């Protein structure tokens, strides 16, 4: 029974729940980026370079052929187009995370500067101001 309660304590700790939320949001963000790359970025890019669908790009090492028994042997192809799509998706995700971390660091730096900023010295009392005026007027004579 001790192991179950220990696991429950571990699972309900704040960091584990935050991690789970991060994983779920990260998965959803990955789907958004995939859709952005596949449906928004790559079609115009392919159109600009001559109506090329990047997912279909590849090097054919051996063409498809028919074997002696009549069965079809598929082509041997290195599909670099899907790899290119994945690299672009990675760059978008990396840039988004970079911008997020940069923003968080800027906020943390600003908060730290506000905490470290020295407080302004208190205003001098009326007596001190009067004494300074008297001193200044005596120095002028």
GROMACS .gro file of N, CA, C and O in nm, residues 6-105:
model
  400
    6UNK      N    1   0.284   0.650  -0.239
    6UNK     CA    2   0.403   0.722  -0.284
    6UNK      C    3   0.389   0.764  -0.431
    6UNK      O    4   0.424   0.875  -0.469
    7UNK      N    5   0.335   0.674  -0.514
    7UNK     CA    6   0.312   0.707  -0.655
    7UNK      C    7   0.210   0.819  -0.668
    7UNK      O    8   0.226   0.909  -0.749
    8UNK      N    9   0.103   0.812  -0.588
    8UNK     CA   10   0.001   0.916  -0.592
    8UNK      C   11   0.061   1.052  -0.555
    8UNK      O   12   0.034   1.152  -0.619
    9UNK      N   13   0.145   1.055  -0.453
    9UNK     CA   14   0.211   1.178  -0.414
    9UNK      C   15   0.301   1.231  -0.527
    9UNK      O   16   0.302   1.349  -0.557
   10UNK      N   17   0.372   1.141  -0.593
   10UNK     CA   18   0.459   1.178  -0.705
   10UNK      C   19   0.376   1.233  -0.822
   10UNK      O   20   0.410   1.335  -0.881
   11UNK      N   21   0.268   1.164  -0.856
   11UNK     CA   22   0.187   1.203  -0.972
   11UNK      C   23   0.114   1.335  -0.949
   11UNK      O   24   0.086   1.407  -1.044
   12UNK      N   25   0.082   1.367  -0.826
   12UNK     CA   26   0.008   1.489  -0.797
   12UNK      C   27   0.099   1.608  -0.769
   12UNK      O   28   0.052   1.717  -0.745
   13UNK      N   29   0.229   1.587  -0.773
   13UNK     CA   30   0.323   1.696  -0.754
   13UNK      C   31   0.306   1.795  -0.868
   13UNK      O   32   0.282   1.757  -0.982
   14UNK      N   33   0.322   1.922  -0.843
   14UNK     CA   34   0.299   2.027  -0.943
   14UNK      C   35   0.383   2.011  -1.068
   14UNK      O   36   0.336   2.032  -1.179
   15UNK      N   37   0.509   1.973  -1.055
   15UNK     CA   38   0.596   1.965  -1.172
   15UNK      C   39   0.550   1.858  -1.269
   15UNK      O   40   0.560   1.875  -1.390
   16UNK      N   41   0.500   1.746  -1.219
   16UNK     CA   42   0.455   1.638  -1.307
   16UNK      C   43   0.332   1.682  -1.385
   16UNK      O   44   0.320   1.657  -1.505
   17UNK      N   45   0.241   1.749  -1.318
   17UNK     CA   46   0.120   1.796  -1.385
   17UNK      C   47   0.156   1.902  -1.489
   17UNK      O   48   0.105   1.901  -1.601
   18UNK      N   49   0.247   1.992  -1.454
   18UNK     CA   50   0.293   2.093  -1.552
   18UNK      C   51   0.358   2.027  -1.672
   18UNK      O   52   0.336   2.070  -1.786
   19UNK      N   53   0.436   1.924  -1.650
   19UNK     CA   54   0.500   1.852  -1.759
   19UNK      C   55   0.396   1.786  -1.849
   19UNK      O   56   0.406   1.792  -1.971
   20UNK      N   57   0.294   1.726  -1.788
   20UNK     CA   58   0.188   1.662  -1.868
   20UNK      C   59   0.114   1.764  -1.953
   20UNK      O   60   0.087   1.740  -2.071
   21UNK      N   61   0.085   1.878  -1.896
   21UNK     CA   62   0.017   1.984  -1.972
   21UNK      C   63   0.108   2.030  -2.086
   21UNK      O   64   0.063   2.050  -2.200
   22UNK      N   65   0.237   2.045  -2.060
   22UNK     CA   66   0.332   2.086  -2.164
   22UNK      C   67   0.340   1.987  -2.278
   22UNK      O   68   0.347   2.025  -2.395
   23UNK      N   69   0.336   1.857  -2.245
   23UNK     CA   70   0.342   1.754  -2.349
   23UNK      C   71   0.217   1.758  -2.436
   23UNK      O   72   0.226   1.751  -2.559
   24UNK      N   73   0.102   1.774  -2.375
   24UNK     CA   74  -0.023   1.779  -2.451
   24UNK      C   75  -0.026   1.903  -2.541
   24UNK      O   76  -0.059   1.895  -2.660
   25UNK      N   77   0.012   2.017  -2.486
   25UNK     CA   78   0.013   2.140  -2.566
   25UNK      C   79   0.119   2.130  -2.675
   25UNK      O   80   0.097   2.175  -2.788
   26UNK      N   81   0.234   2.070  -2.644
   26UNK     CA   82   0.338   2.052  -2.745
   26UNK      C   83   0.291   1.965  -2.860
   26UNK      O   84   0.322   1.992  -2.976
   27UNK      N   85   0.218   1.858  -2.829
   27UNK     CA   86   0.164   1.772  -2.934
   27UNK      C   87   0.066   1.847  -3.023
   27UNK      O   88   0.069   1.835  -3.146
   28UNK      N   89  -0.019   1.927  -2.962
   28UNK     CA   90  -0.115   2.006  -3.040
   28UNK      C   91  -0.042   2.111  -3.123
   28UNK      O   92  -0.076   2.134  -3.239
   29UNK      N   93   0.061   2.172  -3.067
   29UNK     CA   94   0.139   2.271  -3.140
   29UNK      C   95   0.210   2.206  -3.258
   29UNK      O   96   0.219   2.265  -3.365
   30UNK      N   97   0.257   2.083  -3.239
   30UNK     CA   98   0.320   2.010  -3.349
   30UNK      C   99   0.225   1.988  -3.465
   30UNK      O  100   0.263   2.000  -3.582
   31UNK      N  101   0.100   1.957  -3.434
   31UNK     CA  102   0.000   1.939  -3.540
   31UNK      C  103  -0.028   2.070  -3.612
   31UNK      O  104  -0.045   2.071  -3.734
   32UNK      N  105  -0.031   2.179  -3.539
   32UNK     CA  106  -0.052   2.310  -3.601
   32UNK      C  107   0.063   2.342  -3.694
   32UNK      O  108   0.042   2.388  -3.807
   33UNK      N  109   0.185   2.317  -3.650
   33UNK     CA  110   0.302   2.346  -3.733
   33UNK      C  111   0.303   2.257  -3.857
   33UNK      O  112   0.333   2.302  -3.967
   34UNK      N  113   0.268   2.131  -3.841
   34UNK     CA  114   0.263   2.040  -3.956
   34UNK      C  115   0.163   2.091  -4.059
   34UNK      O  116   0.191   2.094  -4.179
   35UNK      N  117   0.046   2.130  -4.013
   35UNK     CA  118  -0.055   2.184  -4.105
   35UNK      C  119  -0.006   2.313  -4.170
   35UNK      O  120  -0.026   2.334  -4.290
   36UNK      N  121   0.061   2.399  -4.092
   36UNK     CA  122   0.113   2.524  -4.147
   36UNK      C  123   0.215   2.496  -4.258
   36UNK      O  124   0.208   2.555  -4.365
   37UNK      N  125   0.306   2.405  -4.231
   37UNK     CA  126   0.410   2.376  -4.331
   37UNK      C  127   0.349   2.308  -4.453
   37UNK      O  128   0.374   2.348  -4.567
   38UNK      N  129   0.270   2.202  -4.430
   38UNK     CA  130   0.217   2.122  -4.542
   38UNK      C  131   0.113   2.197  -4.625
   38UNK      O  132   0.108   2.180  -4.748
   39UNK      N  133   0.031   2.278  -4.563
   39UNK     CA  134  -0.082   2.339  -4.633
   39UNK      C  135  -0.065   2.487  -4.665
   39UNK      O  136  -0.134   2.540  -4.751
   40UNK      N  137   0.025   2.556  -4.596
   40UNK     CA  138   0.038   2.700  -4.617
   40UNK      C  139   0.175   2.738  -4.676
   40UNK      O  140   0.181   2.814  -4.773
   41UNK      N  141   0.282   2.687  -4.621
   41UNK     CA  142   0.416   2.729  -4.664
   41UNK      C  143   0.463   2.654  -4.789
   41UNK      O  144   0.511   2.715  -4.885
   42UNK      N  145   0.451   2.522  -4.789
   42UNK     CA  146   0.507   2.444  -4.899
   42UNK      C  147   0.435   2.461  -5.033
   42UNK      O  148   0.502   2.463  -5.136
   43UNK      N  149   0.302   2.472  -5.040
   43UNK     CA  150   0.240   2.490  -5.172
   43UNK      C  151   0.289   2.614  -5.248
   43UNK      O  152   0.329   2.602  -5.364
   44UNK      N  153   0.293   2.734  -5.185
   44UNK     CA  154   0.346   2.847  -5.263
   44UNK      C  155   0.494   2.832  -5.296
   44UNK      O  156   0.540   2.872  -5.403
   45UNK      N  157   0.570   2.773  -5.204
   45UNK     CA  158   0.712   2.751  -5.229
   45UNK      C  159   0.731   2.655  -5.346
   45UNK      O  160   0.814   2.679  -5.434
   46UNK      N  161   0.654   2.548  -5.348
   46UNK     CA  162   0.659   2.454  -5.460
   46UNK      C  163   0.615   2.519  -5.590
   46UNK      O  164   0.672   2.493  -5.697
   47UNK      N  165   0.514   2.604  -5.585
   47UNK     CA  166   0.466   2.674  -5.703
   47UNK      C  167   0.572   2.768  -5.758
   47UNK      O  168   0.592   2.778  -5.879
   48UNK      N  169   0.643   2.837  -5.667
   48UNK     CA  170   0.746   2.930  -5.710
   48UNK      C  171   0.862   2.860  -5.783
   48UNK      O  172   0.923   2.918  -5.872
   49UNK      N  173   0.891   2.736  -5.744
   49UNK     CA  174   1.003   2.668  -5.810
   49UNK      C  175   0.955   2.571  -5.918
   49UNK      O  176   1.029   2.483  -5.960
   50UNK      N  177   0.832   2.586  -5.961
   50UNK     CA  178   0.786   2.508  -6.077
   50UNK      C  179   0.688   2.398  -6.045
   50UNK      O  180   0.701   2.288  -6.096
   51UNK      N  181   0.587   2.428  -5.965
   51UNK     CA  182   0.481   2.331  -5.931
   51UNK      C  183   0.536   2.199  -5.879
   51UNK      O  184   0.498   2.092  -5.923
   52UNK      N  185   0.627   2.207  -5.784
   52UNK     CA  186   0.686   2.088  -5.723
   52UNK      C  187   0.619   2.063  -5.590
   52UNK      O  188   0.605   2.153  -5.508
   53UNK      N  189   0.575   1.940  -5.567
   53UNK     CA  190   0.523   1.899  -5.437
   53UNK      C  191   0.641   1.838  -5.362
   53UNK      O  192   0.694   1.735  -5.400
   54UNK      N  193   0.684   1.905  -5.256
   54UNK     CA  194   0.804   1.861  -5.185
   54UNK      C  195   0.792   1.720  -5.130
   54UNK      O  196   0.891   1.648  -5.122
   55UNK      N  197   0.672   1.681  -5.090
   55UNK     CA  198   0.657   1.547  -5.033
   55UNK      C  199   0.682   1.438  -5.137
   55UNK      O  200   0.711   1.324  -5.102
   56UNK      N  201   0.672   1.472  -5.266
   56UNK     CA  202   0.696   1.374  -5.371
   56UNK      C  203   0.841   1.373  -5.420
   56UNK      O  204   0.877   1.290  -5.504
   57UNK      N  205   0.924   1.463  -5.370
   57UNK     CA  206   1.063   1.468  -5.416
   57UNK      C  207   1.141   1.347  -5.367
   57UNK      O  208   1.126   1.305  -5.252
   58UNK      N  209   1.225   1.292  -5.452
   58UNK     CA  210   1.307   1.178  -5.412
   58UNK      C  211   1.402   1.138  -5.523
   58UNK      O  212   1.387   1.178  -5.639
   59UNK      N  213   1.502   1.060  -5.486
   59UNK     CA  214   1.598   1.006  -5.582
   59UNK      C  215   1.562   0.859  -5.605
   59UNK      O  216   1.556   0.781  -5.510
   60UNK      N  217   1.541   0.825  -5.728
   60UNK     CA  218   1.509   0.686  -5.761
   60UNK      C  219   1.639   0.611  -5.784
   60UNK      O  220   1.715   0.641  -5.876
   61UNK      N  221   1.665   0.513  -5.699
   61UNK     CA  222   1.786   0.432  -5.712
   61UNK      C  223   1.764   0.316  -5.810
   61UNK      O  224   1.854   0.281  -5.885
   62UNK      N  225   1.646   0.258  -5.804
   62UNK     CA  226   1.611   0.150  -5.896
   62UNK      C  227   1.465   0.165  -5.933
   62UNK      O  228   1.379   0.176  -5.844
   63UNK      N  229   1.433   0.171  -6.061
   63UNK     CA  230   1.292   0.188  -6.101
   63UNK      C  231   1.209   0.063  -6.069
   63UNK      O  232   1.262  -0.046  -6.050
   64UNK      N  233   1.077   0.084  -6.066
   64UNK     CA  234   0.986  -0.029  -6.045
   64UNK      C  235   0.995  -0.121  -6.166
   64UNK      O  236   1.016  -0.077  -6.279
   65UNK      N  237   0.980  -0.250  -6.140
   65UNK     CA  238   0.987  -0.346  -6.250
   65UNK      C  239   0.900  -0.466  -6.219
   65UNK      O  240   0.853  -0.483  -6.106
   66UNK      N  241   0.880  -0.548  -6.319
   66UNK     CA  242   0.798  -0.668  -6.304
   66UNK      C  243   0.893  -0.788  -6.300
   66UNK      O  244   0.982  -0.803  -6.385
   67UNK      N  245   0.874  -0.872  -6.199
   67UNK     CA  246   0.959  -0.990  -6.183
   67UNK      C  247   0.918  -1.098  -6.284
   67UNK      O  248   0.815  -1.087  -6.352
   68UNK      N  249   0.997  -1.202  -6.293
   68UNK     CA  250   0.973  -1.311  -6.388
   68UNK      C  251   0.840  -1.381  -6.361
   68UNK      O  252   0.773  -1.429  -6.454
   69UNK      N  253   0.798  -1.385  -6.235
   69UNK     CA  254   0.671  -1.452  -6.203
   69UNK      C  255   0.551  -1.360  -6.219
   69UNK      O  256   0.438  -1.399  -6.188
   70UNK      N  257   0.571  -1.235  -6.263
   70UNK     CA  258   0.462  -1.142  -6.289
   70UNK      C  259   0.432  -1.048  -6.173
   70UNK      O  260   0.347  -0.960  -6.186
   71UNK      N  261   0.499  -1.065  -6.060
   71UNK     CA  262   0.476  -0.974  -5.947
   71UNK      C  263   0.555  -0.845  -5.968
   71UNK      O  264   0.659  -0.844  -6.032
   72UNK      N  265   0.499  -0.738  -5.917
   72UNK     CA  266   0.562  -0.607  -5.935
   72UNK      C  267   0.661  -0.581  -5.822
   72UNK      O  268   0.630  -0.598  -5.704
   73UNK      N  269   0.781  -0.539  -5.856
   73UNK     CA  270   0.883  -0.502  -5.759
   73UNK      C  271   0.883  -0.349  -5.753
   73UNK      O  272   0.908  -0.283  -5.855
   74UNK      N  273   0.855  -0.292  -5.635
   74UNK     CA  274   0.846  -0.145  -5.627
   74UNK      C  275   0.982  -0.079  -5.647
   74UNK      O  276   1.086  -0.140  -5.631
   75UNK      N  277   0.977   0.047  -5.682
   75UNK     CA  278   1.099   0.125  -5.702
   75UNK      C  279   1.168   0.149  -5.568
   75UNK      O  280   1.105   0.155  -5.463
   76UNK      N  281   1.299   0.161  -5.573
   76UNK     CA  282   1.378   0.196  -5.455
   76UNK      C  283   1.404   0.346  -5.464
   76UNK      O  284   1.474   0.393  -5.553
   77UNK      N  285   1.344   0.419  -5.371
   77UNK     CA  286   1.348   0.566  -5.377
   77UNK      C  287   1.392   0.621  -5.242
   77UNK      O  288   1.343   0.577  -5.138
   78UNK      N  289   1.483   0.717  -5.245
   78UNK     CA  290   1.519   0.793  -5.125
   78UNK      C  291   1.433   0.920  -5.128
   78UNK      O  292   1.455   1.008  -5.211
   79UNK      N  293   1.334   0.925  -5.041
   79UNK     CA  294   1.239   1.037  -5.041
   79UNK      C  295   1.287   1.150  -4.954
   79UNK      O  296   1.259   1.154  -4.835
   80UNK      N  297   1.357   1.245  -5.011
   80UNK     CA  298   1.409   1.357  -4.934
   80UNK      C  299   1.307   1.469  -4.919
   80UNK      O  300   1.327   1.561  -4.840
   81UNK      N  301   1.198   1.466  -4.991
   81UNK     CA  302   1.096   1.570  -4.980
   81UNK      C  303   1.029   1.572  -4.844
   81UNK      O  304   1.009   1.678  -4.785
   82UNK      N  305   0.994   1.455  -4.792
   82UNK     CA  306   0.935   1.447  -4.658
   82UNK      C  307   1.035   1.496  -4.553
   82UNK      O  308   0.999   1.562  -4.457
   83UNK      N  309   1.163   1.462  -4.574
   83UNK     CA  310   1.267   1.508  -4.482
   83UNK      C  311   1.275   1.661  -4.485
   83UNK      O  312   1.287   1.725  -4.380
   84UNK      N  313   1.266   1.719  -4.603
   84UNK     CA  314   1.269   1.864  -4.617
   84UNK      C  315   1.150   1.928  -4.544
   84UNK      O  316   1.167   2.028  -4.472
   85UNK      N  317   1.031   1.869  -4.558
   85UNK     CA  318   0.914   1.919  -4.485
   85UNK      C  319   0.939   1.913  -4.334
   85UNK      O  320   0.906   2.007  -4.261
   86UNK      N  321   0.995   1.803  -4.288
   86UNK     CA  322   1.019   1.786  -4.144
   86UNK      C  323   1.123   1.886  -4.094
   86UNK      O  324   1.109   1.940  -3.983
   87UNK      N  325   1.225   1.913  -4.172
   87UNK     CA  326   1.326   2.012  -4.132
   87UNK      C  327   1.263   2.150  -4.120
   87UNK      O  328   1.289   2.224  -4.025
   88UNK      N  329   1.177   2.186  -4.213
   88UNK     CA  330   1.110   2.316  -4.207
   88UNK      C  331   1.019   2.323  -4.085
   88UNK      O  332   1.014   2.424  -4.014
   89UNK      N  333   0.948   2.214  -4.056
   89UNK     CA  334   0.865   2.211  -3.935
   89UNK      C  335   0.950   2.230  -3.810
   89UNK      O  336   0.914   2.305  -3.719
   90UNK      N  337   1.064   2.162  -3.806
   90UNK     CA  338   1.154   2.176  -3.691
   90UNK      C  339   1.200   2.320  -3.675
   90UNK      O  340   1.203   2.374  -3.564
   91UNK      N  341   1.237   2.385  -3.785
   91UNK     CA  342   1.285   2.522  -3.777
   91UNK      C  343   1.176   2.616  -3.726
   91UNK      O  344   1.203   2.707  -3.647
   92UNK      N  345   1.052   2.592  -3.767
   92UNK     CA  346   0.941   2.676  -3.719
   92UNK      C  347   0.920   2.655  -3.569
   92UNK      O  348   0.905   2.751  -3.493
   93UNK      N  349   0.920   2.528  -3.526
   93UNK     CA  350   0.902   2.500  -3.383
   93UNK      C  351   1.019   2.558  -3.303
   93UNK      O  352   0.999   2.621  -3.198
   94UNK      N  353   1.141   2.541  -3.351
   94UNK     CA  354   1.258   2.593  -3.279
   94UNK      C  355   1.251   2.745  -3.268
   94UNK      O  356   1.282   2.802  -3.163
   95UNK      N  357   1.209   2.811  -3.376
   95UNK     CA  358   1.198   2.958  -3.372
   95UNK      C  359   1.089   3.001  -3.274
   95UNK      O  360   1.109   3.097  -3.198
   96UNK      N  361   0.976   2.932  -3.273
   96UNK     CA  362   0.869   2.967  -3.180
   96UNK      C  363   0.914   2.949  -3.035
   96UNK      O  364   0.888   3.035  -2.950
   97UNK      N  365   0.984   2.841  -3.007
   97UNK     CA  366   1.033   2.818  -2.871
   97UNK      C  367   1.138   2.923  -2.835
   97UNK      O  368   1.141   2.974  -2.723
   98UNK      N  369   1.225   2.956  -2.931
   98UNK     CA  370   1.326   3.060  -2.907
   98UNK      C  371   1.259   3.192  -2.869
   98UNK      O  372   1.300   3.259  -2.774
   99UNK      N  373   1.155   3.230  -2.944
   99UNK     CA  374   1.085   3.355  -2.915
   99UNK      C  375   1.017   3.351  -2.778
   99UNK      O  376   1.017   3.449  -2.705
  100UNK      N  377   0.960   3.236  -2.743
  100UNK     CA  378   0.896   3.221  -2.612
  100UNK      C  379   0.999   3.234  -2.500
  100UNK      O  380   0.977   3.309  -2.404
  101UNK      N  381   1.111   3.165  -2.512
  101UNK     CA  382   1.215   3.171  -2.408
  101UNK      C  383   1.273   3.312  -2.400
  101UNK      O  384   1.298   3.364  -2.291
  102UNK      N  385   1.291   3.376  -2.515
  102UNK     CA  386   1.343   3.513  -2.516
  102UNK      C  387   1.248   3.607  -2.442
  102UNK      O  388   1.292   3.692  -2.364
  103UNK      N  389   1.117   3.592  -2.465
  103UNK     CA  390   1.020   3.675  -2.395
  103UNK      C  391   1.018   3.651  -2.246
  103UNK      O  392   1.012   3.745  -2.166
  104UNK      N  393   1.025   3.524  -2.206
  104UNK     CA  394   1.026   3.491  -2.063
  104UNK      C  395   1.152   3.547  -1.998
  104UNK      O  396   1.147   3.603  -1.887
  105UNK      N  397   1.267   3.534  -2.064
  105UNK     CA  398   1.391   3.587  -2.009
  105UNK      C  399   1.386   3.738  -1.996
  105UNK      O  400   1.436   3.794  -1.898
   0.00000   0.00000   0.00000
